[in-house]
Short mmCIF file of C-alpha atoms in Angstrom, two decimals:
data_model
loop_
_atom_site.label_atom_id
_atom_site.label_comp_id
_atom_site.label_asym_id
_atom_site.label_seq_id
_atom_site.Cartn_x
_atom_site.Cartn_y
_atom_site.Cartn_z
CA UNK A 310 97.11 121.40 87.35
CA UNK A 311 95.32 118.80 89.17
CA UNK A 312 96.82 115.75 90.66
CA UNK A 313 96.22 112.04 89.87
CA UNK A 314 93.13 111.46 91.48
CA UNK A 315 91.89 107.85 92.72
CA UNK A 316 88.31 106.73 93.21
CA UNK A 317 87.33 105.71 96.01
CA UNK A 318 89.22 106.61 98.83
CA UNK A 319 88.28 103.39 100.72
CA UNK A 320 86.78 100.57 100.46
CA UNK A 321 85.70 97.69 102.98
CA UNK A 322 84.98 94.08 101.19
CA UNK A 323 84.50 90.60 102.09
CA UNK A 324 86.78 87.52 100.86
CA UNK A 325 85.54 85.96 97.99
CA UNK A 326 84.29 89.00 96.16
CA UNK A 327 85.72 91.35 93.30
CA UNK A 328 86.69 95.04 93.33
CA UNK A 329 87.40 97.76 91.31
CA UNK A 330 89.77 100.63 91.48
CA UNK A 331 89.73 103.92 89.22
CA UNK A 332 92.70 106.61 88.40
CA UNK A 333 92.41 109.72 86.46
CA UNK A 334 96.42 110.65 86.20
CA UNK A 335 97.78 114.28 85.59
CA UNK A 336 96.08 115.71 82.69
CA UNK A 337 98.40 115.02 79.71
CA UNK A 338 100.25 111.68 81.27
CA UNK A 339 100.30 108.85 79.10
CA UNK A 340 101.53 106.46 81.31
CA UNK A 341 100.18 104.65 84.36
CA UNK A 342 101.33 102.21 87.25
CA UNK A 343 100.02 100.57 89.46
CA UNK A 344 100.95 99.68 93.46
CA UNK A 345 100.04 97.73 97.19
CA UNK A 346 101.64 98.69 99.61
CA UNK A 347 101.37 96.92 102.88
CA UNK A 348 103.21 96.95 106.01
CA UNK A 349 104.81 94.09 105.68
CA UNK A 350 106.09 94.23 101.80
CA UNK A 351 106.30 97.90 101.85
CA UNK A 352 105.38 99.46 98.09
CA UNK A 353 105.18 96.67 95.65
CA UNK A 354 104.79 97.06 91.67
CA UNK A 355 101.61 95.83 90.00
CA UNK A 356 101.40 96.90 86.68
CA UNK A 357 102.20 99.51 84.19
CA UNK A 358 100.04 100.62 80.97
CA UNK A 359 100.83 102.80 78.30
CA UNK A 360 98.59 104.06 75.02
CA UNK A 361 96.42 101.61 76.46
CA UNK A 362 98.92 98.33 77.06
CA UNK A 363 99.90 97.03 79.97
CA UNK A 364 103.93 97.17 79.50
CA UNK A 365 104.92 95.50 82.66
CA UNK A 366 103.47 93.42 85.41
CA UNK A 367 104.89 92.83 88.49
CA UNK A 368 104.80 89.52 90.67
CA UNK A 369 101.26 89.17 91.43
CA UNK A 370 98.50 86.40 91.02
CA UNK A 371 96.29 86.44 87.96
CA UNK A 372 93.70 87.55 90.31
CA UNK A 373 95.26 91.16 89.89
CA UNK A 374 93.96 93.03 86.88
CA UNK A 375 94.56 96.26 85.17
CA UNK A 376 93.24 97.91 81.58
CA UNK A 377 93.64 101.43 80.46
CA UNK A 378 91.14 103.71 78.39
CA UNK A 379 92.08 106.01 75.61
CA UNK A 380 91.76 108.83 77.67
CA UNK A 381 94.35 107.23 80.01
CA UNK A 382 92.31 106.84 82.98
CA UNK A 383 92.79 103.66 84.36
CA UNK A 384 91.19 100.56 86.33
CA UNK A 385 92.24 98.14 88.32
CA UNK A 386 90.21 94.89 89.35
CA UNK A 387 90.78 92.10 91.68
CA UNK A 388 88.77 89.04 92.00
CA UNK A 389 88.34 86.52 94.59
CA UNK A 390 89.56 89.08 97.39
CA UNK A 391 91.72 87.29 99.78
CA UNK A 392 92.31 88.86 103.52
CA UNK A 393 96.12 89.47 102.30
CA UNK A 394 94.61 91.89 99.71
CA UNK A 395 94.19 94.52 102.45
CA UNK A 396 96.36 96.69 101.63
CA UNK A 397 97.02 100.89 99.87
CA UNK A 398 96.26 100.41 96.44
CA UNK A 399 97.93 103.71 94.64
CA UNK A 400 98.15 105.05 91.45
CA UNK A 401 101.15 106.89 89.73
CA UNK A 402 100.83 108.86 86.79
CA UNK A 403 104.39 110.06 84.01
CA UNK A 404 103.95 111.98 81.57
CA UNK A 405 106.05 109.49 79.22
CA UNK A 406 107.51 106.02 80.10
CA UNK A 407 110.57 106.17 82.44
CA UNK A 408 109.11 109.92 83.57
CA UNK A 409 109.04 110.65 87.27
CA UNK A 410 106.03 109.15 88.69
CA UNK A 411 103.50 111.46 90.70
CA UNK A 412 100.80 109.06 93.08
CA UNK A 413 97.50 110.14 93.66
CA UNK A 414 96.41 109.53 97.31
CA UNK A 415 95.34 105.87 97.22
CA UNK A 416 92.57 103.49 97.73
CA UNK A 417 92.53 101.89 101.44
CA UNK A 418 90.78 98.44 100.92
CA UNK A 419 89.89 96.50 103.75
CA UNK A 420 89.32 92.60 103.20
CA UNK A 421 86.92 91.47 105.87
CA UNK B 569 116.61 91.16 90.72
CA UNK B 570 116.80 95.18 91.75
CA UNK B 571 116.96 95.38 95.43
CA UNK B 572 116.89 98.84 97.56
CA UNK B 573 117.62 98.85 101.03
CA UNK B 574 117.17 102.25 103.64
CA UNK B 575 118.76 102.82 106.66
CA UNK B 576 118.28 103.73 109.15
CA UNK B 577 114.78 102.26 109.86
CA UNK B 578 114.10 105.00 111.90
CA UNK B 579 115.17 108.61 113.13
CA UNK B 580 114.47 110.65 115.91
CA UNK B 581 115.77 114.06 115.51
CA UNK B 582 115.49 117.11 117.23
CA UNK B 583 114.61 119.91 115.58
CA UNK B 584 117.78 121.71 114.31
CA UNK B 585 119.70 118.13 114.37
CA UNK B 586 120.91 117.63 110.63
CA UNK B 587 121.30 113.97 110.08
CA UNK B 588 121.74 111.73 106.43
CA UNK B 589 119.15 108.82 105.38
CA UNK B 590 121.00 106.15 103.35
CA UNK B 591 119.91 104.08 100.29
CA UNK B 592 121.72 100.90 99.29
CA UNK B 593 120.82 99.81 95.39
CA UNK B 594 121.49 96.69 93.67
CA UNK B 595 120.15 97.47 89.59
CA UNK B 596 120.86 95.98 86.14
CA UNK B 597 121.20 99.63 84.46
CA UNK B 598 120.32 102.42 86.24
CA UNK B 599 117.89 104.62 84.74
CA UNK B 600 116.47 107.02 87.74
CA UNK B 601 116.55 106.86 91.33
CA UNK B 602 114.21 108.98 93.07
CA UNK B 603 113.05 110.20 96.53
CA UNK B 604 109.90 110.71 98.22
CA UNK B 605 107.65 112.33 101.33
CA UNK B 606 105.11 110.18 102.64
CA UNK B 607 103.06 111.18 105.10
CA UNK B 608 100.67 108.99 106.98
CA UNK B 609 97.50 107.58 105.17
CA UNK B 610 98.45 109.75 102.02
CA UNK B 611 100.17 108.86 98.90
CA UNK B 612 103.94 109.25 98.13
CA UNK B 613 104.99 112.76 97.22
CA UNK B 614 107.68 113.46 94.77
CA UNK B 615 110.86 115.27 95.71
CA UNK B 616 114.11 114.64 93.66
CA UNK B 617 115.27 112.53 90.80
CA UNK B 618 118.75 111.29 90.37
CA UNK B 619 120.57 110.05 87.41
CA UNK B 620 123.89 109.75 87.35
CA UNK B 621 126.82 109.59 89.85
CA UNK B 622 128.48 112.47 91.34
CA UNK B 623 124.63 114.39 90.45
CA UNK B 624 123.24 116.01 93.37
CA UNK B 625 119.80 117.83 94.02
CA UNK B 626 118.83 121.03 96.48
CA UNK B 627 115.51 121.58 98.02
CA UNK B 628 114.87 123.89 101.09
CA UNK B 629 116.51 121.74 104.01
CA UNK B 630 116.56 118.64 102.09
CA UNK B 631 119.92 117.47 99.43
CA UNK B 632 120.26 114.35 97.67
CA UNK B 633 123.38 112.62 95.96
CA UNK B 634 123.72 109.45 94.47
CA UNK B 635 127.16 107.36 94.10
CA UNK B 636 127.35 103.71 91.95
CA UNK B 637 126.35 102.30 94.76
CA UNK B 638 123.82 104.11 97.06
CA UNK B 639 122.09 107.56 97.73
CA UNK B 640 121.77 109.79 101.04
CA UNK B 641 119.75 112.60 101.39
CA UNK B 642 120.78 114.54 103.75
CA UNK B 643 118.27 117.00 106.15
CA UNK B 644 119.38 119.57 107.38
CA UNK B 645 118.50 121.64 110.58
CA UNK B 646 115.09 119.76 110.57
CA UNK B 647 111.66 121.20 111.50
CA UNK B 648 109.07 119.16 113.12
CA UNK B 649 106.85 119.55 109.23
CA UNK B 650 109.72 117.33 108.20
CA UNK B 651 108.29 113.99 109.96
CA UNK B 652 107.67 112.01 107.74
CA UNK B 653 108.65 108.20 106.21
CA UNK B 654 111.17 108.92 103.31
CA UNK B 655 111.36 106.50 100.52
CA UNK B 656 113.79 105.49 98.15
CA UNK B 657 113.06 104.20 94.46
CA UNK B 658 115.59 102.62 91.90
CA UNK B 659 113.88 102.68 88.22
CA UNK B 660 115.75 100.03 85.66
CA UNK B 661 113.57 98.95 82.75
CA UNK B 662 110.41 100.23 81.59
CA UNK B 663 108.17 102.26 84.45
CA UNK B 664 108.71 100.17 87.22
CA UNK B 665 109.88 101.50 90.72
CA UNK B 666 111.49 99.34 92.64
CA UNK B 667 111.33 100.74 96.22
CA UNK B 668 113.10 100.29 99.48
CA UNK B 669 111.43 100.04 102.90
CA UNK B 670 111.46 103.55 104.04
CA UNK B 671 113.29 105.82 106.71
CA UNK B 672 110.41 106.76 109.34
CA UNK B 673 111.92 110.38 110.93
CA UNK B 674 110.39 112.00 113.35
CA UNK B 675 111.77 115.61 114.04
CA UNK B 676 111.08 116.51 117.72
CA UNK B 677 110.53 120.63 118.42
#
């Protein structure tokens, strides 16, 4: 079975724009979460969606933006980049809420 | 507020040298603590999930068990494939992990 997958691998932006983030999780996993991790704050929860609602959102700034599709793939958007945004954006797929969580490989974005 | 603290920070083994990684866990209602492998520039990777006291879990040199209070998994006689920065992860309510700063071990040959 194939793993969650993340699109793309890395990504170099400049402060002031927008970007988005893609997952495809494990085929048959309804639920997916969102997290940065930096080196300074470690792994830090974004946001969680299931059937397509976001059931949980961690302590981030508006600016930080998720949806998910029926199929369960899901985005993730952030506007106004700020240089603290640099950071591994990853991905974690369950099969149900409150599953283990597998995490696809991550998105490095760079904040220029 | 959960809260998850590792220790040591870091580990320098030599290969054959069983040692224990510590997790420290402040929750409101436990619901899943969990382990992973992360190796660098790659994404976490899965390796046990605990749920209750006294509960522990067996993979090749690696064993986990979890008390009220905190979890050790324990490596032992280490190979150099087991560098690596071990992370610890409390779940309470819904899916989110609350995670602790890592143990970064580095297993000498």
């Amino acid at each position: 079975k194939a793993g969650v997958t993340q699109t793309p691998r890395y990504l170099i932006k400049t402060r002031g724009q927008q970007v988005t983030l893609s997952c495809s999780p494990i085929s048959g996993h309804r639920s997916v979460s969102w997290y940065q991790q930096t080196p300074g704050q470690g792994l830090q929860f974004l946001f969680e969606y299931f059937s397509e609602t976001q059931r949980n959102k961690g302590n981030f700034p508006g600016r930080f933006s998720g949806r998910q599709f029926s199929n369960s793939r899901s985005e993730m958007n952030v506007s106004t980049l700020e240089l603290g945004d640099s950071a591994l954006y990853l991905c974690a797929s369950s099969l149900e809420e409150a599953d283990t969580q597998y995490f696809g490989p991550g998105t490095r974005l760079t904040v220029l | 507020e959960d809260q998850v603290t590792q220790s040591p920070e870091a580990l320098r083994l030599q290969e054959g040298e069983s040692s224990s990684l510590n997790c420290s866990y402040t929750v409101s209602g436990l619901r899943g603590l969990f382990w992973y492998r992360q190796d660098p520039g790659k994404g976490p990777e899965f390796l046990f999930t605990l749920y209750s006291a006294g509960e522990e879990k067996e993979k090749e040199r690696l064993k986990a068990t979890l008390t009220k209070k905190e979890s050790f998994l324990h490596i032992t006689a280490p190979k150099p494939e087991d560098s690596a920065t071990y992370l610890c992860a409390v779940q309470a309510a819904g899916n989110k992990l609350t995670f602790g700063g890592g143990t970064r071990v580095l297993v000498k040959p």
